[in-house]
GROMACS .gro file of C-alpha atoms in nm:
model
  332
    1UNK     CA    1   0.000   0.000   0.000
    2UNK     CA    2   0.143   0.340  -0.133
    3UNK     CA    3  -0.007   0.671   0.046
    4UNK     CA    4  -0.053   1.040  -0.120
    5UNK     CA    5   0.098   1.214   0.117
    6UNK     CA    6  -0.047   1.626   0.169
    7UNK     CA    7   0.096   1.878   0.376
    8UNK     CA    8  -0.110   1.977   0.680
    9UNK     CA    9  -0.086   2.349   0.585
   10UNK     CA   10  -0.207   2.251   0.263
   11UNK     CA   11  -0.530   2.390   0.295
   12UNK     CA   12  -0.474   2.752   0.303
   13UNK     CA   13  -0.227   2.727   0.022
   14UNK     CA   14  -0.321   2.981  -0.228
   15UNK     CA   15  -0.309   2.705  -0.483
   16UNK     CA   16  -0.587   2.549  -0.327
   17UNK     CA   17  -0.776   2.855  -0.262
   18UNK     CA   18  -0.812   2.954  -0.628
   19UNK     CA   19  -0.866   2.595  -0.719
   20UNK     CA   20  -1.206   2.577  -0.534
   21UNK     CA   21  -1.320   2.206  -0.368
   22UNK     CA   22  -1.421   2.104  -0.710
   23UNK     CA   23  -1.120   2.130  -0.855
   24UNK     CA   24  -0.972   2.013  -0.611
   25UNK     CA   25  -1.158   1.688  -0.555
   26UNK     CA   26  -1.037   1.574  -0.906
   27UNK     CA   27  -0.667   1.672  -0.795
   28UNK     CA   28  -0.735   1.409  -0.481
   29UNK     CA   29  -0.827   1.151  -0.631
   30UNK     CA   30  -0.604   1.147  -0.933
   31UNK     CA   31  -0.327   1.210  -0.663
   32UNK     CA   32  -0.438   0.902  -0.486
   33UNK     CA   33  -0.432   0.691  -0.812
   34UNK     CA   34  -0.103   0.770  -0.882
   35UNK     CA   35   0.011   0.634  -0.576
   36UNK     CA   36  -0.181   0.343  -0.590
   37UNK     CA   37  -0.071   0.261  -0.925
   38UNK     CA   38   0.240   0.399  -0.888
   39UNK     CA   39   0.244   0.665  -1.178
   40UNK     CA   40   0.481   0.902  -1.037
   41UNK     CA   41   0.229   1.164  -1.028
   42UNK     CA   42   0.150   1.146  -1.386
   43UNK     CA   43  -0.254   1.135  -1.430
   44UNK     CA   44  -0.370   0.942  -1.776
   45UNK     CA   45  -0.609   1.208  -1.953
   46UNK     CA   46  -0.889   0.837  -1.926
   47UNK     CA   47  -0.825   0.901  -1.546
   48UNK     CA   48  -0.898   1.278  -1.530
   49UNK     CA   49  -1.238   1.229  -1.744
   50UNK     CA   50  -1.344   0.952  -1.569
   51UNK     CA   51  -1.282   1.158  -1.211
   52UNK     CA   52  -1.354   1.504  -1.278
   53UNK     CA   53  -1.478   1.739  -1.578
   54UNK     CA   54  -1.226   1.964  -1.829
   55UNK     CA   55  -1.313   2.266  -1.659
   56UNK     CA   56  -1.186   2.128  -1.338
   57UNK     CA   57  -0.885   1.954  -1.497
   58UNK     CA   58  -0.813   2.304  -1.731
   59UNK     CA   59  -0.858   2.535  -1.338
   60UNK     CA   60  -0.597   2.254  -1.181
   61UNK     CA   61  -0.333   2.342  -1.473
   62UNK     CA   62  -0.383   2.692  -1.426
   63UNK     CA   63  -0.363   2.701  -1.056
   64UNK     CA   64   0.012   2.539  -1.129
   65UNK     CA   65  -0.121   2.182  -0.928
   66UNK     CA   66  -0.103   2.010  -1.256
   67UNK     CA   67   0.123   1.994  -1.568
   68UNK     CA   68   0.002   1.941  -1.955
   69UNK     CA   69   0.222   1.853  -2.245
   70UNK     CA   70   0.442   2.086  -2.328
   71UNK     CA   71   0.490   2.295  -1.956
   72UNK     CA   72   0.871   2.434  -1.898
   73UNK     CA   73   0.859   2.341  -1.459
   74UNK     CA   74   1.178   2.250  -1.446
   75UNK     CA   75   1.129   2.000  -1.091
   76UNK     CA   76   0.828   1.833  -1.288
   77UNK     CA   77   0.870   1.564  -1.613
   78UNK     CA   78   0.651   1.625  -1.907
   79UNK     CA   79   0.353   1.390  -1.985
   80UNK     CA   80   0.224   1.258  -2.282
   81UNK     CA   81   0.006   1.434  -2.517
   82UNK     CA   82  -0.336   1.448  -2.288
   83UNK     CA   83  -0.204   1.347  -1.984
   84UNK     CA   84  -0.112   1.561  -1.689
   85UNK     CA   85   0.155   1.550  -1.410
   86UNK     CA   86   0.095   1.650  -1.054
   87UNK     CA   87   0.313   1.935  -0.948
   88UNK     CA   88   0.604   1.866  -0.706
   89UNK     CA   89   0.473   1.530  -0.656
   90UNK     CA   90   0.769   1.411  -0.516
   91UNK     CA   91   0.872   1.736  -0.309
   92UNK     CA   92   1.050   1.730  -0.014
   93UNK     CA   93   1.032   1.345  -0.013
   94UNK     CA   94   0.652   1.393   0.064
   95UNK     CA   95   0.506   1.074  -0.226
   96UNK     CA   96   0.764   0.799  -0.279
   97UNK     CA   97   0.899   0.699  -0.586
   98UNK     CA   98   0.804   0.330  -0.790
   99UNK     CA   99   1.142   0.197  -0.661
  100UNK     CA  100   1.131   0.323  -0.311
  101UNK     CA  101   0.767   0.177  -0.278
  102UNK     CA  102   0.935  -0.165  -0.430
  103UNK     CA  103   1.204  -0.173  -0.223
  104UNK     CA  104   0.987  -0.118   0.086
  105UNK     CA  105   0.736  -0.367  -0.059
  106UNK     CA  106   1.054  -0.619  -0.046
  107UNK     CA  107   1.160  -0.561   0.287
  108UNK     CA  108   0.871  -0.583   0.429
  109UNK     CA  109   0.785  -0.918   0.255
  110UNK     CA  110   1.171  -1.100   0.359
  111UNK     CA  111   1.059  -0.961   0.744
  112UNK     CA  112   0.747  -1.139   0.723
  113UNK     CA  113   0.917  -1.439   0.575
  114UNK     CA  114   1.214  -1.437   0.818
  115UNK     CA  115   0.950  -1.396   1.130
  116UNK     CA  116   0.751  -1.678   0.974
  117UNK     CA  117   1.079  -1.903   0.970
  118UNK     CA  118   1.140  -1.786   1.286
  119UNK     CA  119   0.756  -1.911   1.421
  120UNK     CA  120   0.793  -2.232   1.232
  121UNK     CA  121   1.131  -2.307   1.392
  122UNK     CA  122   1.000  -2.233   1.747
  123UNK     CA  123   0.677  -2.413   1.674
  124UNK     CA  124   0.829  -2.726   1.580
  125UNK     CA  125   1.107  -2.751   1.851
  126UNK     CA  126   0.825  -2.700   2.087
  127UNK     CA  127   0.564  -2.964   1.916
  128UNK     CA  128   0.883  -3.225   1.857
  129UNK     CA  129   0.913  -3.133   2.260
  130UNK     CA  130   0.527  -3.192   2.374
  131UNK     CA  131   0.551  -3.438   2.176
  132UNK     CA  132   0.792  -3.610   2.384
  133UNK     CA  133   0.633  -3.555   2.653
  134UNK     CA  134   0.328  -3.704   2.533
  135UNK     CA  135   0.526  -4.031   2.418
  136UNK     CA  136   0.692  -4.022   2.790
  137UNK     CA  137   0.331  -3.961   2.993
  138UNK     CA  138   0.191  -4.233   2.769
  139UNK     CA  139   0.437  -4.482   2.851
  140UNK     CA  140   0.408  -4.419   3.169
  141UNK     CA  141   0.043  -4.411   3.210
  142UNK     CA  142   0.042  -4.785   2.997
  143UNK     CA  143   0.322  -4.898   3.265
  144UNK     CA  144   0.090  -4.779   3.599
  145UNK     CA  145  -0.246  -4.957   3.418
  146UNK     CA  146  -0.069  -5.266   3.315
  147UNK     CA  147   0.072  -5.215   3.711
  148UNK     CA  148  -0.247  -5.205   3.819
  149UNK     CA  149  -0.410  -5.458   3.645
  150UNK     CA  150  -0.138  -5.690   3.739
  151UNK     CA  151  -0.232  -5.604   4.104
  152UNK     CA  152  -0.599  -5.665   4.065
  153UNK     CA  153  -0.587  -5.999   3.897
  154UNK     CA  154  -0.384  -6.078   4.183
  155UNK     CA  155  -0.593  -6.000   4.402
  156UNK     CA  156  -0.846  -6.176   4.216
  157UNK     CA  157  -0.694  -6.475   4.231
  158UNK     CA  158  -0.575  -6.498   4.600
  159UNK     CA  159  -0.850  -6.577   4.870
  160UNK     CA  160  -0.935  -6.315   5.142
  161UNK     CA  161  -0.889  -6.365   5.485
  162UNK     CA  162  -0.915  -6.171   5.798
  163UNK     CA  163  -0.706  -6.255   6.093
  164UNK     CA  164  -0.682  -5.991   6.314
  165UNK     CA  165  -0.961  -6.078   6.571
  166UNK     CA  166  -1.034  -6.375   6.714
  167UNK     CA  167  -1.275  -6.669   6.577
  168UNK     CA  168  -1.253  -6.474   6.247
  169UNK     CA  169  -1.055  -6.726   5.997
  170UNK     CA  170  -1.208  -6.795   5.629
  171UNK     CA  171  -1.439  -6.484   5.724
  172UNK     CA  172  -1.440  -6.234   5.393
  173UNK     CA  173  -1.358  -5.861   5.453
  174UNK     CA  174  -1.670  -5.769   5.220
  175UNK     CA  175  -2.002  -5.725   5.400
  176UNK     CA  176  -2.381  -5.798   5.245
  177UNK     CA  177  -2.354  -5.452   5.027
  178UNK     CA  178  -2.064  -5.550   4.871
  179UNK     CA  179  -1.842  -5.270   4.979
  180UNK     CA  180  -1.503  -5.302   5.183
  181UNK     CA  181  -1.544  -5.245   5.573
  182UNK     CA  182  -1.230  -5.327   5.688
  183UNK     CA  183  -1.075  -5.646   5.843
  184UNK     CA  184  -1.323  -5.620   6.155
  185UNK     CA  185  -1.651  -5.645   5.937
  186UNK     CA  186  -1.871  -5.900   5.955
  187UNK     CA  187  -2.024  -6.081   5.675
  188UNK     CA  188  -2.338  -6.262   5.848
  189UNK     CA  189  -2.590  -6.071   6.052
  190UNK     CA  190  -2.631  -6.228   6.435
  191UNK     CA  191  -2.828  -6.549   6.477
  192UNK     CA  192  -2.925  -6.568   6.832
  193UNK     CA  193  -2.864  -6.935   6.940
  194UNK     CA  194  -3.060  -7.129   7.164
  195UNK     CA  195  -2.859  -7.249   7.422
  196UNK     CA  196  -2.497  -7.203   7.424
  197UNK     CA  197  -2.250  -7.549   7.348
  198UNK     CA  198  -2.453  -7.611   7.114
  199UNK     CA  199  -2.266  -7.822   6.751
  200UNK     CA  200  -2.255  -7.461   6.611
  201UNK     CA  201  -1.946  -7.362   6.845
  202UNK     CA  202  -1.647  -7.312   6.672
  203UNK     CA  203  -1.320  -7.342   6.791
  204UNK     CA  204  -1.106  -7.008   6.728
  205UNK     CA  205  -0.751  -7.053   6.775
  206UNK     CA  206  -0.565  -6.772   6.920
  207UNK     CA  207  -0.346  -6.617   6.576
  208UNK     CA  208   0.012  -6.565   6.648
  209UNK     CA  209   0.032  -6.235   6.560
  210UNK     CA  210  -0.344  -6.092   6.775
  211UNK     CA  211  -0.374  -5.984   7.100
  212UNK     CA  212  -0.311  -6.253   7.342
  213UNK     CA  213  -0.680  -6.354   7.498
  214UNK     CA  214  -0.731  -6.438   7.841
  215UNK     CA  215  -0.849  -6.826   7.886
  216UNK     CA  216  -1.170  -6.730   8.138
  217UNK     CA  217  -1.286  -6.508   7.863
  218UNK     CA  218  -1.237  -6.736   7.578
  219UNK     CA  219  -1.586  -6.915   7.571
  220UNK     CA  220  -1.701  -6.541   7.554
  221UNK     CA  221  -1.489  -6.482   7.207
  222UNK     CA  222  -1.583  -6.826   7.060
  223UNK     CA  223  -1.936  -6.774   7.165
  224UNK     CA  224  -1.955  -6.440   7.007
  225UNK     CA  225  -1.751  -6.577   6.701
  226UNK     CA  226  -1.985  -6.844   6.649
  227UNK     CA  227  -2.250  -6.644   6.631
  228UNK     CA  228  -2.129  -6.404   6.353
  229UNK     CA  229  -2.011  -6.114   6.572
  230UNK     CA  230  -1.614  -6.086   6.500
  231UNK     CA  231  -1.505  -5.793   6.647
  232UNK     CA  232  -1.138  -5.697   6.765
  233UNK     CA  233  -1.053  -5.818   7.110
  234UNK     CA  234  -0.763  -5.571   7.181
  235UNK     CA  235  -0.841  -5.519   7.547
  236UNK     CA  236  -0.653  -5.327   7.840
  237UNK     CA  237  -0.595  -5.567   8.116
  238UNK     CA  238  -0.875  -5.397   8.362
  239UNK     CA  239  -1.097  -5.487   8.027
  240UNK     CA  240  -0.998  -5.837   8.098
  241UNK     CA  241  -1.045  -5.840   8.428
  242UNK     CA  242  -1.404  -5.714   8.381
  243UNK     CA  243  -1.480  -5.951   8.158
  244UNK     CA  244  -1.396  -6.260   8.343
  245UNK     CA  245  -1.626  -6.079   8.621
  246UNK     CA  246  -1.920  -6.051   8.412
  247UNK     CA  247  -1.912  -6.409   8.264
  248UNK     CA  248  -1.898  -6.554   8.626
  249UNK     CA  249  -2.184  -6.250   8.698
  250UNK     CA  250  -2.459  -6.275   8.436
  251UNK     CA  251  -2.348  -6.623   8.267
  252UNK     CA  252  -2.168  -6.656   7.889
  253UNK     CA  253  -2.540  -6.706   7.720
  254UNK     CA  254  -2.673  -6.356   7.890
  255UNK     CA  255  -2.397  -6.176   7.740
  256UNK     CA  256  -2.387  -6.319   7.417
  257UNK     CA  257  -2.751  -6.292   7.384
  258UNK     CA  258  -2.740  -5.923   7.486
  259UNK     CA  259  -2.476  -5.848   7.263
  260UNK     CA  260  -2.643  -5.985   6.988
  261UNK     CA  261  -2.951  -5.773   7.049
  262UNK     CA  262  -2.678  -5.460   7.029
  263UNK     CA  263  -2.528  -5.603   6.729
  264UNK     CA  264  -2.874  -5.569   6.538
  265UNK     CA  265  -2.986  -5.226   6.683
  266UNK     CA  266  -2.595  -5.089   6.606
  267UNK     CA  267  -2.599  -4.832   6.327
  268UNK     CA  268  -2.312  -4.970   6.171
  269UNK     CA  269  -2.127  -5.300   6.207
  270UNK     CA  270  -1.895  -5.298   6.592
  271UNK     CA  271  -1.516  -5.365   6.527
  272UNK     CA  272  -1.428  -5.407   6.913
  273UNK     CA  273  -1.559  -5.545   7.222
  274UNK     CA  274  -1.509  -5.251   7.370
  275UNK     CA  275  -1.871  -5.164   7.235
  276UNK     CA  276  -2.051  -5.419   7.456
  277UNK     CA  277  -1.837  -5.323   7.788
  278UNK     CA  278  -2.090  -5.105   7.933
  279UNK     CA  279  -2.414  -5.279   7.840
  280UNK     CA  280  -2.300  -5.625   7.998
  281UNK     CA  281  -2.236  -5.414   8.327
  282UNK     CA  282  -2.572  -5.305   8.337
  283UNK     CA  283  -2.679  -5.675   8.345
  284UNK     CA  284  -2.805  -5.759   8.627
  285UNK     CA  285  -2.634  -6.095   8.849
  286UNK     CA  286  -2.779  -6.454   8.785
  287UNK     CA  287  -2.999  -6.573   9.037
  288UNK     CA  288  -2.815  -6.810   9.299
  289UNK     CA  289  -2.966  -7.160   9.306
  290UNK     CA  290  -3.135  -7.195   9.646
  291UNK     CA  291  -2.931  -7.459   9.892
  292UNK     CA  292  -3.104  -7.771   9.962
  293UNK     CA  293  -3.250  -7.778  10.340
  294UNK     CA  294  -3.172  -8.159  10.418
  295UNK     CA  295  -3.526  -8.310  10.545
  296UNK     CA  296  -3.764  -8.090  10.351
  297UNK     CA  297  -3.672  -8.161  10.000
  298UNK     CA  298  -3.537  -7.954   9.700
  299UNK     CA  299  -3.788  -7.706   9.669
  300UNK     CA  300  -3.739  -7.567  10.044
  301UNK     CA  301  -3.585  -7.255  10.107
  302UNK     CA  302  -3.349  -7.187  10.389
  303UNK     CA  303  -3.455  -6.848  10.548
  304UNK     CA  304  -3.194  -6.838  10.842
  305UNK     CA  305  -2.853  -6.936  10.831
  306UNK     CA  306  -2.764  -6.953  10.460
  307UNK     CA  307  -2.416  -6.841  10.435
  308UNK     CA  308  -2.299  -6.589  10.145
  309UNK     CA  309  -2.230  -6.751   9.780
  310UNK     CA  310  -1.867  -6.711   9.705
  311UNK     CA  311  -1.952  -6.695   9.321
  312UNK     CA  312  -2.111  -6.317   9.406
  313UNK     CA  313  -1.783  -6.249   9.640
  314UNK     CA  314  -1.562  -6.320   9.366
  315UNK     CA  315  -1.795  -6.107   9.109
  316UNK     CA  316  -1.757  -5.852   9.323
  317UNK     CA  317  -1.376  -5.870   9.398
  318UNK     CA  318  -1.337  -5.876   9.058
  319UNK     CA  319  -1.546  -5.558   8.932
  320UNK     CA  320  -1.374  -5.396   9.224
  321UNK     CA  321  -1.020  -5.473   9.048
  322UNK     CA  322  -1.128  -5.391   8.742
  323UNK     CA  323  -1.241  -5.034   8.889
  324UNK     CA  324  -0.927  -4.981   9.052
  325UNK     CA  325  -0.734  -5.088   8.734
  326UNK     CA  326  -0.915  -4.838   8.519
  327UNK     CA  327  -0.860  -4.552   8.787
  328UNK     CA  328  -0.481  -4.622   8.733
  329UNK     CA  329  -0.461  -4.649   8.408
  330UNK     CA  330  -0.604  -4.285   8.378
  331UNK     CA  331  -0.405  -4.174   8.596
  332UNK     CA  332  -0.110  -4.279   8.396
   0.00000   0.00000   0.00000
């Protein structure tokens, strides 16, 4: 693009005074088809017709703005027969010449191609980089799902087992929805049984690696075992205590019975025996068989001289140990 370049004082010049705006709109736009076309300033006569009228073109050469065949300017060239020049078109450097406006034209164009090389080049050391990086993050991606596929047919394959309570072998760590509760889950809702010892006891072998379970309170963990209710059975040794207390208390089918009814009404599944602690000391003590009076048969009651049943004593001892075990263990 080429520009027709006018002075800013231009229009008070005298020139353009006596040429009037009609005049002078033909001298614009022939002006700006020179430099389109890049004419030098020198207006085809075709041109000046098909812009303007003779008058207008005749005022323009008499103002001096324009040339006709035959003029003696000395700055300006001559035209050809019919044609005009614009005066001074090239004055002061103000309208470029046909090989300046090349030249620039050719510049411009080895810029664009030289910052187009320069884009491509950058462009394709930074695609030839991502994609590297895509090749690498692929790779590794295929490596951590062939990983992990690897690891879940494995785990397909191999059984499930829980060990870490009690009573709890070939038990699986899955629960009736089907979603993983953890190692202390159980997978069969409590069935109350009907009298304890009965063939559905099973025995529960004490694992190597779980807490170490005192022998009173081992019918109490196969009992509850048997009955579906694995929970964890790492106890302090006041727990202990007060277990051994409560069997010889209430009797190992009044606990397991009442932890079965807390088992059902539980929100979610217990994991430790710690849950049933304080509802088997609310149970209240078995009744004590009545002594046999000798002389007046089984079903008579002694009223005087019945001495205290050393079962309750020992209860008693015990839940009194057990209290004063707790009391220093908090204060630790």
């Amino acid at each position: 693009m080429a520009w027709f370049k006018i002075d800013d004082s231009a229009h008070m010049h005298p020139k353009f005074v006596a040429a009037g705006n009609a005049a002078l709109g033909l001298w614009l736009r022939c002006g700006a088809y020179c430099a389109q076309h890049l004419t030098e300033g020198h207006v085809p006569a075709l041109v000046a017709k098909q812009y303007g009228t003779a008058p207008q073109a005749r005022k323009l050469v008499s103002v001096g703005l324009w040339h006709e065949h035959g003029h003696d300017c000395p700055r300006c060239p001559q035209p050809a027969v019919g044609d005009y020049v614009v005066h001074d078109y090239f004055e002061a450097g103000r309208n470029a010449t046909r090989a300046q406006v090349e030249a620039n034209r050719r510049d411009a164009a080895d810029r664009k191609a030289k910052s187009r090389t320069r884009a491509n080049t950058v462009q394709g050391e930074g695609d030839s980089a991502a994609n590297h990086e895509r090749i690498v993050d692929g790779s590794n991606a295929n490596r951590a799902r062939n990983e992990r596929g690897s690891s879940t047919n494995r785990e397909r394959n191999e059984p499930r087992f829980s060990c870490s309570a009690a009573g709890q072998e070939g038990l699986s760590q899955r629960d009736a929805a089907g979603g993983v509760t953890g190692p202390l889950a159980s997978t069969k809702p409590y069935q109350p049984t009907t009298s304890y010892g009965s063939s559905n006891k099973q025995a529960s072998p004490q694992p190597a690696d779980g807490p170490r379970i005192a022998e009173p309170v081992r019918p109490l963990v196969d009992a509850m075992s048997a009955a579906g209710m694995v929970v964890s059975w790492e106890l302090a040794p006041a727990d202990w205590v007060l277990l051994q207390a409560l069997i010889e208390r209430c009797g190992l089918p009044v606990l397991v019975d009442h932890a079965g009814a807390a088992w059902q009404a539980a929100r979610t599944r217990p994991r430790s025996a710690r849950y049933f602690l304080a509802g088997w000391r609310s149970l209240p003590a078995m009744p004590a068989s009545a002594p046999e009076v000798p002389g007046r048969g089984p079903n008579v009651v002694a009223l005087h001289g019945s001495r205290p049943s050393t079962t309750d004593q020992r209860v008693r001892d015990g839940l009194d140990l057990a209290a004063r075990l707790r009391e220093q263990e908090t204060a630790q």
